[in-house]
Coordinates of N, CA and C and ligand atoms in Angstrom, one line a residue:
X1 N 305.0 81.1 52.1 CA 303.6 81.0 51.7 C 302.8 79.9 52.5
X2 N 301.6 80.3 52.9 CA 300.8 79.3 53.7 C 299.6 78.9 52.8
X3 N 298.8 78.1 53.3 CA 297.5 77.7 52.7 C 297.5 76.5 51.8
X4 N 296.4 76.3 51.2 CA 296.2 75.1 50.3 C 296.7 75.4 48.9
X5 N 297.4 74.5 48.4 CA 298.0 74.6 47.0 C 297.4 73.5 46.2
X6 N 296.9 73.9 45.0 CA 296.4 72.9 44.0 C 297.3 73.0 42.8
X7 N 297.9 71.9 42.4 CA 298.9 72.0 41.3 C 298.3 71.1 40.1
X8 N 298.2 71.7 38.9 CA 297.8 71.0 37.7 C 299.0 70.7 36.9
X9 N 299.2 69.4 36.6 CA 300.4 69.2 35.7 C 299.9 68.5 34.4
X10 N 300.7 68.7 33.4 CA 300.5 68.2 32.0 C 301.7 67.5 31.5
X11 N 301.7 67.1 30.3 CA 302.8 66.3 29.7 C 304.1 67.0 29.8
X12 N 304.1 68.3 29.8 CA 305.4 69.1 29.9 C 306.2 68.8 31.1
X13 N 305.6 68.4 32.2 CA 306.4 68.1 33.4 C 307.2 66.7 33.2
X14 N 306.7 65.9 32.4 CA 307.3 64.6 32.1 C 308.2 64.6 30.9
X15 N 308.2 65.7 30.2 CA 309.0 65.8 28.9 C 310.5 65.5 29.2
X16 N 311.0 66.0 30.2 CA 312.5 65.8 30.5 C 312.7 64.4 31.1
X17 N 311.7 63.7 31.3 CA 311.8 62.3 31.7 C 311.8 61.4 30.5
X18 N 311.7 62.0 29.3 CA 311.7 61.3 28.1 C 310.4 60.9 27.5
X19 N 309.3 61.4 28.2 CA 308.0 61.0 27.7 C 307.5 62.2 26.8
X20 N 307.0 61.9 25.7 CA 306.6 63.0 24.7 C 305.4 63.8 25.2
X21 N 305.3 65.0 24.6 CA 304.1 65.8 24.9 C 303.2 65.5 23.7
X22 N 302.1 66.3 23.6 CA 301.1 66.0 22.6 C 301.1 67.0 21.5
X23 N 301.3 68.3 21.9 CA 301.1 69.4 20.9 C 302.3 70.2 20.5
X24 N 303.5 69.7 21.1 CA 304.7 70.4 20.7 C 305.0 70.0 19.2
X25 N 306.1 70.5 18.7 CA 306.4 70.3 17.3 C 306.5 68.8 16.9
X26 N 307.0 68.0 17.8 CA 307.1 66.6 17.4 C 306.2 65.7 18.3
X27 N 305.1 66.4 18.8 CA 304.3 65.7 19.8 C 303.5 64.6 19.2
X28 N 302.9 63.8 20.2 CA 302.2 62.6 19.8 C 301.1 62.9 18.8
X29 N 300.4 64.0 19.0 CA 299.2 64.3 18.1 C 299.7 64.8 16.8
X30 N 301.0 64.9 16.6 CA 301.5 65.3 15.2 C 301.7 64.0 14.4
X31 N 301.7 62.8 15.2 CA 302.0 61.5 14.5 C 300.8 60.6 14.5
X32 N 299.8 60.9 15.4 CA 298.6 60.0 15.5 C 297.4 60.9 15.4
X33 N 296.4 60.4 14.8 CA 295.1 61.2 14.8 C 294.4 60.8 16.1
X34 N 294.1 61.9 16.9 CA 293.4 61.7 18.2 C 292.1 60.8 18.0
X35 N 291.4 60.9 16.8 CA 290.2 60.2 16.7 C 290.4 58.7 16.5
X36 N 291.6 58.3 16.1 CA 292.0 56.9 16.0 C 292.4 56.2 17.3
X37 N 293.0 57.0 18.2 CA 293.6 56.3 19.4 C 293.2 56.9 20.7
X38 N 292.4 57.9 20.7 CA 292.0 58.5 22.0 C 290.5 58.9 22.0
X39 N 289.7 58.0 21.4 CA 288.2 58.2 21.4 C 287.6 56.8 21.5
X40 N 286.4 56.7 22.2 CA 285.7 55.4 22.2 C 285.4 54.9 20.8
X41 N 285.1 55.8 19.9 CA 284.8 55.4 18.5 C 286.0 54.8 17.8
X42 N 287.2 55.3 18.1 CA 288.4 54.8 17.5 C 288.7 53.4 18.1
X43 N 288.4 53.2 19.3 CA 288.6 51.8 19.9 C 287.6 50.8 19.3
X44 N 286.3 51.3 19.1 CA 285.3 50.4 18.5 C 285.7 50.1 17.1
X45 N 286.3 51.0 16.4 CA 286.7 50.8 15.0 C 287.8 49.9 14.8
X46 N 288.9 50.1 15.7 CA 290.1 49.2 15.5 C 290.7 49.0 16.9
X47 N 290.2 48.2 17.7 CA 290.7 48.0 19.0 C 292.2 47.5 19.0
X48 N 292.6 46.7 18.1 CA 293.9 46.2 18.0 C 294.9 47.4 17.9
X49 N 294.6 48.3 17.0 CA 295.5 49.5 16.8 C 295.6 50.3 18.1
X50 N 294.5 50.5 18.7 CA 294.4 51.3 20.0 C 295.2 50.6 21.1
X51 N 295.1 49.3 21.2 CA 295.8 48.6 22.3 C 297.3 48.6 22.0
X52 N 297.7 48.5 20.7 CA 299.1 48.6 20.4 C 299.7 50.0 20.7
X53 N 298.9 51.0 20.4 CA 299.3 52.4 20.7 C 299.6 52.6 22.2
X54 N 298.7 52.0 23.0 CA 298.9 52.2 24.5 C 300.0 51.3 25.0
X55 N 300.2 50.1 24.4 CA 301.2 49.2 24.8 C 302.6 49.9 24.5
X56 N 302.7 50.6 23.4 CA 303.9 51.3 23.2 C 304.2 52.4 24.2
X57 N 303.1 53.1 24.6 CA 303.2 54.2 25.6 C 303.5 53.6 26.9
X58 N 303.0 52.4 27.2 CA 303.3 51.8 28.5 C 304.8 51.4 28.5
X59 N 305.3 51.0 27.4 CA 306.7 50.6 27.3 C 307.6 51.8 27.6
X60 N 307.2 53.0 27.0 CA 308.0 54.2 27.2 C 307.9 54.6 28.7
X61 N 306.7 54.5 29.2 CA 306.5 54.9 30.6 C 307.3 54.1 31.6
X62 N 307.4 52.8 31.3 CA 308.1 51.9 32.2 C 309.6 52.3 32.3
X63 N 310.2 52.8 31.2 CA 311.6 53.2 31.2 C 311.9 54.6 31.7
X64 N 310.8 55.4 32.0 CA 311.0 56.8 32.3 C 311.3 56.9 33.8
X65 N 312.0 57.9 34.2 CA 312.3 58.2 35.6 C 311.8 59.6 36.0
X66 N 311.4 59.8 37.2 CA 311.0 61.1 37.6 C 312.1 62.1 37.4
X67 N 311.8 63.4 37.1 CA 312.9 64.4 37.0 C 312.8 65.3 38.1
X68 N 313.7 66.3 38.2 CA 313.7 67.2 39.4 C 312.4 67.9 39.7
X69 N 311.6 68.1 38.6 CA 310.3 68.8 38.8 C 309.4 67.9 39.7
X70 N 309.3 66.6 39.3 CA 308.5 65.7 40.1 C 309.0 65.6 41.6
X71 N 310.3 65.6 41.7 CA 310.8 65.5 43.1 C 310.6 66.8 43.9
X72 N 310.6 67.9 43.2 CA 310.4 69.2 43.9 C 308.9 69.2 44.4
X73 N 308.0 68.7 43.6 CA 306.6 68.7 44.1 C 306.4 67.8 45.3
X74 N 307.1 66.7 45.3 CA 307.0 65.7 46.4 C 307.6 66.4 47.7
X75 N 308.7 67.2 47.5 CA 309.3 67.9 48.6 C 308.3 68.9 49.1
X76 N 307.6 69.6 48.2 CA 306.7 70.6 48.6 C 305.6 70.0 49.5
X77 N 305.1 68.9 49.0 CA 304.0 68.2 49.8 C 304.5 67.8 51.2
X78 N 305.8 67.4 51.3 CA 306.3 67.0 52.6 C 306.6 68.2 53.5
X79 N 307.0 69.3 52.9 CA 307.5 70.4 53.8 C 306.6 71.6 53.9
X80 N 305.6 71.7 53.0 CA 304.7 72.9 53.1 C 303.7 72.6 54.2
X81 N 303.4 73.7 54.9 CA 302.5 73.6 56.1 C 301.0 73.2 55.7
X82 N 300.6 73.8 54.6 CA 299.2 73.5 54.2 C 299.1 72.3 53.2
X83 N 297.8 72.0 52.8 CA 297.5 70.9 51.9 C 298.2 71.2 50.6
X84 N 298.7 70.1 50.0 CA 299.2 70.2 48.6 C 298.5 69.1 47.8
X85 N 297.8 69.4 46.7 CA 297.1 68.4 45.9 C 297.7 68.5 44.5
X86 N 298.2 67.4 43.9 CA 298.6 67.4 42.5 C 297.4 66.8 41.7
X87 N 296.9 67.5 40.8 CA 295.9 67.0 39.8 C 296.7 66.9 38.5
X88 N 296.8 65.6 38.0 CA 297.6 65.5 36.8 C 296.8 65.0 35.6
X89 N 297.1 65.5 34.5 CA 296.5 65.1 33.2 C 297.2 63.9 32.7
X90 N 298.4 63.6 33.3 CA 299.3 62.6 32.8 C 298.9 61.2 33.2
X91 N 299.1 60.2 32.4 CA 298.8 58.9 32.8 C 300.0 58.1 33.2
X92 N 301.1 58.8 33.3 CA 302.3 58.1 33.9 C 302.2 58.2 35.4
X93 N 303.1 57.5 36.1 CA 303.0 57.5 37.6 C 304.3 58.2 38.2
X94 N 304.8 59.1 37.5 CA 306.1 59.7 37.9 C 306.0 60.6 39.1
X95 N 304.8 61.2 39.3 CA 304.6 61.9 40.6 C 304.7 61.0 41.8
X96 N 304.0 59.9 41.7 CA 304.0 58.9 42.8 C 305.4 58.3 43.0
X97 N 306.1 58.0 41.9 CA 307.5 57.4 42.0 C 308.5 58.5 42.6
X98 N 308.1 59.8 42.5 CA 309.0 60.8 43.1 C 308.7 61.0 44.5
X99 N 307.6 60.5 45.0 CA 307.2 60.6 46.4 C 305.9 61.4 46.7
X100 N 305.3 61.9 45.7 CA 304.0 62.6 45.9 C 303.0 61.6 46.3
X101 N 302.1 61.9 47.3 CA 301.1 61.0 47.8 C 299.7 61.5 47.3
X102 N 299.5 62.8 47.5 CA 298.1 63.3 47.2 C 298.0 63.7 45.8
X103 N 297.7 62.7 44.9 CA 297.8 62.8 43.5 C 296.4 62.3 42.9
X104 N 295.8 63.1 42.0 CA 294.6 62.6 41.3 C 294.9 62.6 39.8
X105 N 294.6 61.4 39.2 CA 294.8 61.3 37.8 C 293.5 61.5 37.1
X106 N 293.3 62.7 36.6 CA 292.0 63.0 36.0 C 291.8 62.4 34.6
X107 N 292.9 62.0 34.0 CA 292.8 61.3 32.7 C 293.1 59.8 32.8
X108 N 293.1 59.3 34.1 CA 293.4 57.9 34.3 C 294.8 57.5 34.3
X109 N 295.2 56.3 34.3 CA 296.5 55.8 34.4 C 296.9 54.8 33.4
X110 N 298.1 54.9 32.9 CA 298.6 54.0 31.8 C 298.6 52.5 32.2
X111 N 299.0 52.3 33.5 CA 299.1 50.9 33.8 C 297.9 50.4 34.6
X112 N 296.7 50.8 34.1 CA 295.4 50.3 34.7 C 294.6 49.8 33.5
X113 N 293.8 48.7 33.8 CA 292.9 48.2 32.8 C 291.4 48.5 33.1
X114 N 290.6 48.7 32.1 CA 289.2 49.0 32.3 C 288.4 48.1 31.3
X115 N 287.3 47.6 31.8 CA 286.4 46.8 30.9 C 285.4 47.7 30.3
X116 N 285.4 47.8 29.0 CA 284.4 48.7 28.3 C 283.0 48.2 28.5
X117 N 282.8 46.9 28.9 CA 281.5 46.4 29.0 C 280.9 46.6 30.4
X118 N 281.7 46.3 31.4 CA 281.0 46.4 32.8 C 281.7 47.4 33.7
X119 N 282.7 48.1 33.2 CA 283.3 49.2 34.0 C 284.3 48.7 35.0
X120 N 284.6 47.4 35.0 CA 285.6 46.8 36.0 C 286.9 47.5 35.8
X121 N 287.6 47.9 36.8 CA 288.9 48.6 36.7 C 289.9 47.8 37.6
X122 N 291.1 47.5 37.0 CA 292.1 46.8 37.8 C 293.5 47.0 37.3
X123 N 294.5 46.6 38.0 CA 295.9 46.8 37.6 C 296.1 46.0 36.3
X124 N 297.1 46.4 35.5 CA 297.4 45.7 34.3 C 298.0 44.3 34.6
X125 N 297.4 43.4 34.0 CA 298.0 42.0 34.1 C 298.9 41.9 32.9
X126 N 298.6 41.0 32.0 CA 299.4 40.8 30.8 C 299.0 41.9 29.8
X127 N 299.8 42.1 28.8 CA 299.5 43.2 27.8 C 298.1 42.9 27.2
X128 N 297.3 44.0 27.1 CA 295.9 43.8 26.7 C 295.9 43.5 25.2
X129 N 295.1 42.6 24.8 CA 294.9 42.3 23.3 C 293.4 42.2 23.1
X130 N 293.0 42.0 21.9 CA 291.6 41.8 21.6 C 291.1 40.5 22.1
X131 N 292.0 39.6 22.6 CA 291.5 38.4 23.1 C 291.4 38.4 24.7
X132 N 291.8 39.6 25.2 CA 291.7 39.7 26.7 C 290.3 39.6 27.2
X133 N 290.2 38.9 28.3 CA 288.8 38.7 28.9 C 288.7 39.4 30.2
X134 N 287.6 40.1 30.4 CA 287.3 40.8 31.7 C 287.2 39.8 32.9
X135 N 288.0 40.0 33.9 CA 288.0 39.1 35.0 C 286.7 39.2 35.8
X136 N 285.9 40.3 35.6 CA 284.7 40.5 36.3 C 283.4 39.9 35.6
X137 N 283.3 40.4 34.3 CA 282.1 39.9 33.6 C 282.4 38.9 32.5
X138 N 283.7 38.6 32.3 CA 284.0 37.5 31.3 C 283.9 37.9 29.9
X139 N 283.6 39.2 29.6 CA 283.5 39.6 28.2 C 284.9 39.6 27.5
X140 N 285.0 39.1 26.3 CA 286.2 39.1 25.6 C 286.3 40.3 24.6
X141 N 287.5 40.9 24.5 CA 287.7 41.9 23.5 C 287.3 43.3 23.9
X142 N 286.9 43.5 25.1 CA 286.4 44.8 25.6 C 287.3 45.4 26.6
X143 N 288.5 44.8 26.8 CA 289.4 45.4 27.8 C 290.2 46.5 27.2
X144 N 290.3 47.6 27.9 CA 291.1 48.8 27.3 C 291.9 49.4 28.4
X145 N 292.8 50.3 28.1 CA 293.6 50.9 29.2 C 292.6 51.8 30.0
X146 N 292.9 52.0 31.2 CA 292.0 52.8 32.1 C 292.4 54.3 31.9
X147 N 292.3 54.8 30.7 CA 292.6 56.2 30.4 C 291.3 56.9 29.9
X148 N 291.2 58.2 30.1 CA 290.0 58.9 29.7 C 290.2 59.4 28.3
X149 N 289.3 59.1 27.4 CA 289.4 59.5 26.0 C 288.5 60.7 25.8
X150 N 288.8 61.4 24.7 CA 288.0 62.5 24.3 C 286.5 62.1 24.2
X151 N 285.7 63.0 24.8 CA 284.2 62.7 24.8 C 283.8 62.0 26.1
X152 N 284.8 61.6 26.9 CA 284.5 60.9 28.2 C 284.7 61.9 29.3
X153 N 284.1 61.6 30.5 CA 284.2 62.5 31.6 C 285.5 62.2 32.4
X154 N 286.3 63.2 32.6 CA 287.5 62.9 33.4 C 287.1 62.4 34.8
X155 N 288.1 61.8 35.4 CA 287.9 61.2 36.8 C 288.0 62.3 37.9
X156 N 287.4 62.1 39.0 CA 287.7 62.9 40.3 C 287.2 64.4 40.1
X157 N 286.3 64.7 39.2 CA 286.0 66.1 39.0 C 285.3 66.7 40.2
X158 N 284.5 66.0 41.0 CA 283.9 66.6 42.2 C 285.0 67.0 43.2
X159 N 285.9 66.1 43.4 CA 287.0 66.4 44.4 C 287.9 67.5 43.9
X160 N 288.1 67.5 42.6 CA 289.0 68.6 42.1 C 288.3 70.0 42.2
X161 N 287.0 70.0 41.9 CA 286.3 71.3 42.0 C 286.2 71.8 43.4
X162 N 286.0 70.8 44.3 CA 286.0 71.2 45.8 C 287.3 71.8 46.2
X163 N 288.4 71.2 45.7 CA 289.7 71.7 46.1 C 290.0 73.1 45.5
X164 N 289.6 73.3 44.3 CA 289.8 74.6 43.6 C 289.0 75.7 44.3
X165 N 287.8 75.3 44.8 CA 286.9 76.3 45.4 C 287.5 76.9 46.7
X166 N 288.5 76.1 47.3 CA 289.0 76.6 48.6 C 290.5 76.7 48.5
X167 N 291.1 76.7 47.3 CA 292.6 76.8 47.3 C 293.1 78.2 47.5
X168 N 294.3 78.4 48.0 CA 294.9 79.7 48.2 C 295.9 80.0 47.0
X169 N 296.5 78.9 46.5 CA 297.4 79.0 45.4 C 297.1 77.9 44.3
X170 N 297.0 78.3 43.1 CA 296.8 77.3 42.0 C 298.0 77.5 41.0
X171 N 298.7 76.3 40.8 CA 299.9 76.3 39.9 C 299.6 75.4 38.7
X172 N 299.9 75.9 37.5 CA 299.7 75.1 36.3 C 301.1 74.8 35.8
X173 N 301.5 73.5 35.6 CA 302.8 73.2 35.2 C 302.8 72.3 33.9
X174 N 303.5 72.7 32.9 CA 303.7 71.8 31.7 C 302.4 71.4 31.0
X175 N 301.5 72.4 30.9 CA 300.3 72.1 30.1 C 300.0 73.3 29.2
X176 N 299.5 72.9 28.0 CA 299.3 73.9 27.0 C 298.0 74.7 27.2
X177 N 297.1 74.2 28.1 CA 295.9 74.9 28.4 C 294.9 74.8 27.2
X178 N 295.0 73.7 26.5 CA 294.2 73.5 25.3 C 293.0 72.6 25.5
X179 N 293.0 71.9 26.6 CA 292.0 70.8 26.8 C 291.2 71.1 28.0
X180 N 289.9 71.2 27.9 CA 289.0 71.3 29.0 C 288.5 70.0 29.5
X181 N 288.2 69.8 30.8 CA 288.0 70.9 31.8 C 289.2 71.4 32.5
X182 N 290.4 70.8 32.3 CA 291.6 71.2 33.0 C 291.9 72.7 32.7
X183 N 291.7 73.1 31.4 CA 292.1 74.4 31.0 C 291.2 75.5 31.7
X184 N 290.1 75.1 32.3 CA 289.2 76.0 33.0 C 289.5 76.1 34.5
X185 N 290.5 75.3 35.0 CA 290.7 75.3 36.4 C 291.3 76.6 36.9
X186 N 292.1 77.3 36.1 CA 292.6 78.6 36.6 C 291.5 79.6 36.8
X187 N 290.5 79.6 36.0 CA 289.4 80.5 36.2 C 288.6 80.2 37.5
X188 N 288.5 78.9 37.8 CA 287.8 78.5 39.0 C 288.7 79.0 40.2
X189 N 290.0 78.8 40.1 CA 290.9 79.2 41.2 C 290.8 80.7 41.4
X190 N 290.8 81.5 40.3 CA 290.7 83.0 40.4 C 289.4 83.4 41.1
X191 N 288.4 82.6 40.8 CA 287.1 82.9 41.3 C 287.1 82.7 42.9
X192 N 288.0 81.8 43.3 CA 288.1 81.5 44.7 C 289.1 82.5 45.4
X193 N 289.6 83.4 44.6 CA 290.6 84.4 45.2 C 292.0 83.8 45.3
X194 N 292.3 82.7 44.6 CA 293.6 82.1 44.8 C 294.7 82.9 44.0
X195 N 295.9 82.8 44.4 CA 297.1 83.3 43.7 C 297.3 82.3 42.6
X196 N 297.5 82.8 41.4 CA 297.7 81.8 40.2 C 299.1 81.9 39.6
X197 N 299.7 80.7 39.3 CA 301.0 80.7 38.9 C 301.1 79.7 37.7
X198 N 301.8 80.2 36.6 CA 302.1 79.3 35.5 C 303.6 79.0 35.4
X199 N 303.9 77.7 35.4 CA 305.3 77.3 35.3 C 305.4 76.4 34.0
X200 N 306.0 76.9 32.9 CA 305.9 76.2 31.7 C 307.1 76.6 30.8
X201 N 307.3 75.7 29.8 CA 308.4 76.0 28.9 C 308.2 77.4 28.1
X202 N 307.0 77.6 27.8 CA 306.6 78.8 27.1 C 305.2 79.2 27.4
X203 N 304.8 80.4 27.2 CA 303.4 80.8 27.6 C 302.3 79.9 27.0
X204 N 301.4 79.5 27.8 CA 300.3 78.6 27.3 C 299.2 79.5 26.7
X205 N 298.2 78.8 26.2 CA 297.1 79.6 25.6 C 296.3 80.4 26.6
X206 N 296.5 80.1 27.9 CA 295.8 80.8 28.9 C 296.7 81.6 29.8
X207 N 297.9 82.0 29.3 CA 298.9 82.6 30.2 C 298.4 83.9 30.8
X208 N 297.5 84.6 30.1 CA 297.0 85.9 30.6 C 296.2 85.7 31.9
X209 N 295.8 84.5 32.2 CA 294.9 84.2 33.4 C 295.8 84.1 34.6
X210 N 297.1 84.1 34.5 CA 298.0 83.8 35.6 C 298.6 85.1 36.1
X211 N 298.6 85.3 37.4 CA 299.2 86.5 38.0 C 300.8 86.3 38.0
X212 N 301.3 85.1 38.3 CA 302.7 84.9 38.3 C 303.1 83.9 37.2
X213 N 304.1 84.2 36.4 CA 304.5 83.3 35.3 C 306.0 83.2 35.2
X214 N 306.4 81.9 35.2 CA 307.8 81.6 35.1 C 308.0 80.6 34.0
X215 N 309.0 80.9 33.1 CA 309.1 80.1 31.9 C 310.5 79.5 31.8
X216 N 310.5 78.2 31.4 CA 311.8 77.5 31.2 C 311.5 76.0 31.5
X217 N 312.5 75.2 31.3 CA 312.3 73.7 31.5 C 311.8 73.4 32.9
X218 N 310.8 72.6 33.1 CA 310.2 72.3 34.4 C 311.3 71.8 35.4
X219 N 312.3 71.1 34.9 CA 313.3 70.6 35.8 C 314.1 71.7 36.5
X220 N 314.0 72.9 35.9 CA 314.7 74.1 36.5 C 313.7 75.0 37.2
X221 N 312.6 75.3 36.5 CA 311.7 76.3 37.0 C 310.9 75.8 38.2
X222 N 310.5 74.5 38.2 CA 309.7 74.0 39.3 C 310.5 73.9 40.6
X223 N 311.7 73.4 40.7 CA 312.4 73.3 41.9 C 312.7 74.8 42.5
X224 N 313.0 75.7 41.6 CA 313.2 77.1 42.0 C 312.0 77.7 42.7
X225 N 310.9 77.5 42.0 CA 309.6 78.0 42.6 C 309.3 77.3 43.9
X226 N 309.5 76.0 44.0 CA 309.3 75.3 45.3 C 310.2 75.8 46.4
X227 N 311.4 76.1 46.1 CA 312.3 76.6 47.1 C 311.9 78.0 47.6
X228 N 311.3 78.8 46.6 CA 310.8 80.1 47.0 C 309.6 80.0 48.0
X229 N 308.8 78.9 47.7 CA 307.6 78.8 48.5 C 307.8 78.2 49.9
X230 N 308.8 77.3 50.0 CA 308.9 76.7 51.3 C 310.0 77.4 52.2
X231 N 310.6 78.4 51.5 CA 311.6 79.2 52.3 C 311.0 79.8 53.6
Ligands
APR301 N1 309.2 71.9 30.8 C1 308.0 72.6 31.0 N2 307.0 72.7 30.1 C2 307.2 72.0 28.9 C3 308.4 71.2 28.7 C4 309.4 71.2 29.7 N3 310.5 70.6 29.5 N4 308.3 70.7 27.4 C5 307.1 71.1 26.9 N5 306.4 71.8 27.8 C6 305.1 72.5 27.7 C7 304.7 72.9 26.3 O1 305.2 74.3 26.1 C8 303.2 72.8 26.4 O2 302.7 74.0 26.8 O3 304.2 71.5 28.1 C9 302.9 71.7 27.4 C10 302.5 70.4 26.7 O4 301.2 70.7 26.1 P1 300.4 69.5 25.5 O5 301.4 68.7 24.6 O6 299.2 70.0 24.9 O7 300.1 68.5 26.7 P2 299.0 68.7 27.8 O8 298.7 70.1 28.1 O9 299.3 67.8 28.9 O10 297.7 68.0 27.1 C11 296.5 67.9 27.8 O11 295.4 66.7 26.1 O12 295.5 65.1 24.5 C12 295.1 65.3 25.7 O13 294.8 63.7 27.4 C13 295.8 64.4 26.7 O14 296.3 64.9 29.0 C14 296.5 65.4 27.7 C15 295.7 66.7 27.5

């Protein structure tokens, strides 16, 4: 296969690295209310609770290791003749730790800090608390994880849409297809005439949009698909 490949990943690609998903039977959103921990209103209502929620996720993330699916995508980027772009909804850095370079985090990153007051973004220093002070504007109690919450605009959308408009293959891995704008990427890729592939544990809610579909654990299905592509 030649040409430009855009790959969308979701929580399912990191499930076998020990990081939970959101909407599976024991997913994060079965244990927490999105409105409490993943909205600006939730942060305004109880910043301590939100910061503790993300501190726990940072802890899990620090102990997680990339799995064969992450390594397979890094190998694809290294060996495929055309461009390979990974657009991830995940806030872990497992793609980068597996060797992927061309990665866009459309929902932000777990180990980044953002000031709710001035927009300053920077690497995480000490664990964020309600006493944390923004190093740029000096405001106290407005530091939050640099992740995109519901109701906020995902990052890198212009770059992502440009890539989708000219891609030859679009692959969706480990995502339920429940959250927009990511769930709409397959339609944009089809519009561009791209070959569309779904690699997932089970059919997503948008499975009918994909020409090629392979189901099973990402650690098995993704390396097999990559070997077929770079052969
Ligand atoms: N291998 C492949 N796919 C898997 C695996 C696995 N081992 N385990 C689970 N999956 C699949 C599930 O079948 C499901 O389709 O991964 C998908 C996970 O779906 P969600 O839990 O909805 O996660 P995701 O699609 O990434 O959610 C999108 O929603 O809450 C927001 O910001 C959050 O980025 C997240 C976004």
